[in-house]
Amino acid sequence: MPRTLLHLDSSPMGDRSISRNLTAEFSRSWQLANPDGLVITRDTTASDIPAVTAAWAGANYTPEPARDPAQRDLLGLSETLVAELTTADEYVIGVPIHNFMVPSTLKLWIDQVARVGKTFSYATGSPVGLLKEKKATIIIASGGSYDAGTALESYNFTEPYLRTVLGFLGVTDVTFISAGGAAVLARGGDRDAFLQPHIDSIRAQFVSA
């Protein structure tokens, strides 16, 4: 069976996005390493993902055979997003830090895919993630540097949050690539020079694989 990559972007900045540039590089490198592989592309900024409502929650907790057409319609996008997650063997997720956290559209995506009986279970009485044997690479871009040992380290809620959410869903093989300090580009810094070490880090994952 060919392997499948889920390529997920959440930056609203289009071609100017650092995280999108780097997820595109990851996807290219992955395809070179997996010439028969398939890539699923998902852009949270273009997917019109709704917020969870009381009606959505009611539909989610209604047993599938008992759901009426309106409930099935409410869960339609969620079912598609969950299917993308379960189908893929590997994920690359581009994440710009917005106000110390993930972008709002990525949080909406998480709310749609974190579903009991779909991506996690309480069948044993304790939560068990159902996305087993998956691998994720999270590429985080930020204007400031939030890496360990920096002055802003304590403001980095993005990495621990994503590690916790993915771990809860069963994804424990997670690599984080940090592209911090991008504010230098607004002050005339060289974009290619800024991107190159992060591109090298991405390519190195496939050389050593």
Short mmCIF file of C-alpha atoms in Angstrom, two decimals:
data_model
loop_
_atom_site.label_atom_id
_atom_site.label_comp_id
_atom_site.label_asym_id
_atom_site.label_seq_id
_atom_site.Cartn_x
_atom_site.Cartn_y
_atom_site.Cartn_z
CA MET A 1 0.00 0.00 0.00
CA PRO A 2 1.36 3.47 -0.87
CA ARG A 3 1.95 5.77 2.07
CA THR A 4 -0.17 8.90 2.49
CA LEU A 5 0.84 12.33 3.78
CA LEU A 6 -1.65 14.85 5.15
CA HIS A 7 -0.27 18.33 4.36
CA LEU A 8 -2.08 20.84 6.57
CA ASP A 9 -1.58 24.63 6.45
CA SER A 10 -3.08 27.23 8.76
CA SER A 11 -1.36 30.52 7.92
CA PRO A 12 -3.52 33.29 6.42
CA MET A 13 -0.47 34.90 4.76
CA GLY A 14 -0.48 33.04 1.44
CA ASP A 15 2.81 33.02 -0.47
CA ARG A 16 4.38 35.32 2.15
CA SER A 17 3.90 32.67 4.81
CA ILE A 18 7.05 31.17 6.32
CA SER A 19 5.23 28.06 7.55
CA ARG A 20 3.66 27.46 4.12
CA ASN A 21 7.05 27.72 2.42
CA LEU A 22 8.44 25.12 4.79
CA THR A 23 5.50 22.69 4.66
CA ALA A 24 5.76 22.86 0.87
CA GLU A 25 9.44 21.92 1.13
CA PHE A 26 8.57 19.06 3.48
CA SER A 27 5.91 17.82 1.06
CA ARG A 28 8.34 17.94 -1.87
CA SER A 29 10.99 16.05 0.11
CA TRP A 30 8.43 13.51 1.28
CA GLN A 31 7.25 12.89 -2.29
CA LEU A 32 10.84 12.35 -3.46
CA ALA A 33 11.29 9.80 -0.68
CA ASN A 34 7.87 8.22 -1.39
CA PRO A 35 7.45 8.39 -5.20
CA ASP A 36 4.35 6.20 -5.07
CA GLY A 37 2.90 8.07 -2.10
CA LEU A 38 -0.27 10.15 -1.98
CA VAL A 39 -0.61 13.66 -0.55
CA ILE A 40 -3.84 15.01 0.94
CA THR A 41 -3.79 18.83 1.11
CA ARG A 42 -5.92 20.71 3.63
CA ASP A 43 -5.89 24.50 4.15
CA THR A 44 -7.75 25.51 7.31
CA THR A 45 -8.01 29.12 6.10
CA ALA A 46 -9.90 28.04 2.97
CA SER A 47 -12.09 25.29 4.42
CA ASP A 48 -14.80 27.42 6.11
CA ILE A 49 -14.61 25.33 9.28
CA PRO A 50 -17.50 26.17 11.63
CA ALA A 51 -17.30 26.52 15.38
CA VAL A 52 -18.70 23.69 17.47
CA THR A 53 -22.27 24.43 18.55
CA ALA A 54 -24.75 22.76 20.89
CA ALA A 55 -26.47 21.23 17.88
CA TRP A 56 -23.13 19.88 16.58
CA ALA A 57 -22.32 18.37 19.97
CA GLY A 58 -25.77 16.82 20.15
CA ALA A 59 -25.28 15.26 16.72
CA ASN A 60 -21.83 14.00 17.66
CA TYR A 61 -23.11 12.20 20.75
CA THR A 62 -26.15 10.75 19.00
CA PRO A 63 -25.43 7.15 17.91
CA GLU A 64 -24.77 7.09 14.17
CA PRO A 65 -27.80 4.93 13.24
CA ALA A 66 -30.09 7.35 15.11
CA ARG A 67 -28.87 10.57 13.51
CA ASP A 68 -31.35 12.45 11.39
CA PRO A 69 -30.38 14.09 8.06
CA ALA A 70 -29.78 17.47 9.68
CA GLN A 71 -27.39 15.93 12.20
CA ARG A 72 -25.52 14.04 9.50
CA ASP A 73 -25.20 17.29 7.57
CA LEU A 74 -23.83 19.08 10.64
CA LEU A 75 -21.12 16.43 10.97
CA GLY A 76 -20.33 16.18 7.25
CA LEU A 77 -17.17 18.30 7.23
CA SER A 78 -15.97 16.72 10.46
CA GLU A 79 -16.34 13.25 8.96
CA THR A 80 -14.22 14.35 5.98
CA LEU A 81 -11.52 15.85 8.19
CA VAL A 82 -11.41 12.78 10.43
CA ALA A 83 -11.17 10.52 7.37
CA GLU A 84 -8.16 12.52 6.15
CA LEU A 85 -6.45 12.02 9.52
CA THR A 86 -7.17 8.31 9.73
CA THR A 87 -6.20 7.66 6.10
CA ALA A 88 -2.83 9.40 6.31
CA ASP A 89 0.23 7.65 7.68
CA GLU A 90 2.06 10.89 8.31
CA TYR A 91 1.20 14.55 8.86
CA VAL A 92 2.99 17.83 8.25
CA ILE A 93 1.29 20.80 9.86
CA GLY A 94 2.29 24.43 9.32
CA VAL A 95 1.53 26.65 12.29
CA PRO A 96 2.21 30.36 12.70
CA ILE A 97 2.08 31.53 16.31
CA HIS A 98 -0.82 33.96 16.80
CA ASN A 99 -0.91 35.66 20.19
CA PHE A 100 1.20 32.86 21.70
CA MET A 101 -1.13 30.13 20.41
CA VAL A 102 -2.30 28.36 17.27
CA PRO A 103 -4.32 30.27 14.64
CA SER A 104 -8.07 30.32 15.21
CA THR A 105 -8.77 28.24 12.09
CA LEU A 106 -6.43 25.49 13.31
CA LYS A 107 -8.23 25.43 16.65
CA LEU A 108 -11.52 25.05 14.77
CA TRP A 109 -10.00 22.12 12.85
CA ILE A 110 -8.87 20.49 16.10
CA ASP A 111 -12.37 20.85 17.55
CA GLN A 112 -13.79 19.10 14.48
CA VAL A 113 -11.38 16.13 14.57
CA ALA A 114 -11.10 15.48 18.32
CA ARG A 115 -14.14 13.21 18.49
CA VAL A 116 -14.94 10.44 20.92
CA GLY A 117 -15.30 7.12 19.14
CA LYS A 118 -13.48 8.50 16.09
CA THR A 119 -10.04 9.72 17.15
CA PHE A 120 -10.11 8.84 20.85
CA SER A 121 -12.10 6.51 23.07
CA TYR A 122 -13.26 6.20 26.67
CA ALA A 123 -14.24 2.55 26.19
CA THR A 124 -11.80 1.40 28.87
CA GLY A 125 -12.80 4.15 31.29
CA SER A 126 -9.70 6.18 30.50
CA PRO A 127 -8.96 8.16 27.33
CA VAL A 128 -7.18 6.19 24.62
CA GLY A 129 -6.00 7.77 21.38
CA LEU A 130 -7.12 5.94 18.25
CA LEU A 131 -4.64 7.45 15.76
CA LYS A 132 -1.98 4.81 16.28
CA GLU A 133 1.33 4.42 14.41
CA LYS A 134 1.11 7.90 12.89
CA LYS A 135 3.98 10.36 12.56
CA ALA A 136 3.68 14.15 12.66
CA THR A 137 6.03 17.02 11.83
CA ILE A 138 4.92 20.40 13.13
CA ILE A 139 6.53 23.46 11.55
CA ILE A 140 6.05 26.51 13.76
CA ALA A 141 6.82 30.01 12.45
CA SER A 142 6.87 33.11 14.60
CA GLY A 143 8.01 36.71 14.55
CA GLY A 144 9.86 36.32 17.83
CA SER A 145 11.91 33.39 19.06
CA TYR A 146 10.15 31.18 21.62
CA ASP A 147 12.73 28.38 21.72
CA ALA A 148 14.04 26.89 24.96
CA GLY A 149 16.47 29.23 26.65
CA THR A 150 15.10 32.41 25.05
CA ALA A 151 13.47 35.27 26.94
CA LEU A 152 10.08 34.37 25.42
CA GLU A 153 10.22 30.63 26.15
CA SER A 154 7.44 30.82 28.76
CA TYR A 155 5.12 32.43 26.18
CA ASN A 156 5.24 29.40 23.89
CA PHE A 157 1.89 27.73 24.46
CA THR A 158 1.77 26.44 20.88
CA GLU A 159 4.19 23.51 21.06
CA PRO A 160 2.99 22.05 24.39
CA TYR A 161 -0.63 22.43 23.33
CA LEU A 162 -0.13 20.62 20.02
CA ARG A 163 1.99 17.92 21.64
CA THR A 164 -0.78 17.35 24.21
CA VAL A 165 -3.62 17.30 21.67
CA LEU A 166 -1.83 14.98 19.27
CA GLY A 167 -0.75 12.70 22.13
CA PHE A 168 -4.33 12.54 23.37
CA LEU A 169 -5.37 11.38 19.90
CA GLY A 170 -2.62 8.73 19.91
CA VAL A 171 0.05 10.52 17.87
CA THR A 172 3.23 10.40 19.97
CA ASP A 173 5.90 10.38 17.23
CA VAL A 174 6.03 14.16 16.79
CA THR A 175 8.88 16.33 15.50
CA PHE A 176 8.81 20.11 15.95
CA ILE A 177 10.71 22.44 13.64
CA SER A 178 10.87 26.02 14.89
CA ALA A 179 11.29 28.91 12.47
CA GLY A 180 11.35 31.69 15.05
CA GLY A 181 12.61 35.22 14.63
CA ALA A 182 10.89 35.88 11.31
CA ALA A 183 10.33 39.52 12.33
CA VAL A 184 13.83 40.16 10.96
CA LEU A 185 12.32 39.92 7.47
CA ALA A 186 10.14 42.96 8.14
CA ARG A 187 13.35 44.85 8.90
CA GLY A 188 14.91 43.99 5.54
CA GLY A 189 16.36 40.58 6.33
CA ASP A 190 17.10 38.18 3.50
CA ARG A 191 14.21 35.74 3.15
CA ASP A 192 16.20 33.01 1.43
CA ALA A 193 18.94 33.21 4.05
CA PHE A 194 16.33 32.95 6.80
CA LEU A 195 14.59 29.95 5.24
CA GLN A 196 17.69 27.97 4.25
CA PRO A 197 18.66 26.46 7.64
CA HIS A 198 15.08 25.33 8.17
CA ILE A 199 14.96 23.84 4.67
CA ASP A 200 18.22 22.03 5.44
CA SER A 201 16.69 20.69 8.67
CA ILE A 202 13.69 19.36 6.77
CA ARG A 203 15.77 17.72 4.06
CA ALA A 204 18.04 16.15 6.69
CA GLN A 205 15.07 14.17 8.04
CA PHE A 206 14.79 12.33 4.73
CA VAL A 207 18.52 11.80 4.26
CA SER A 208 18.72 10.02 7.62
CA ALA A 209 15.45 8.12 7.17
#
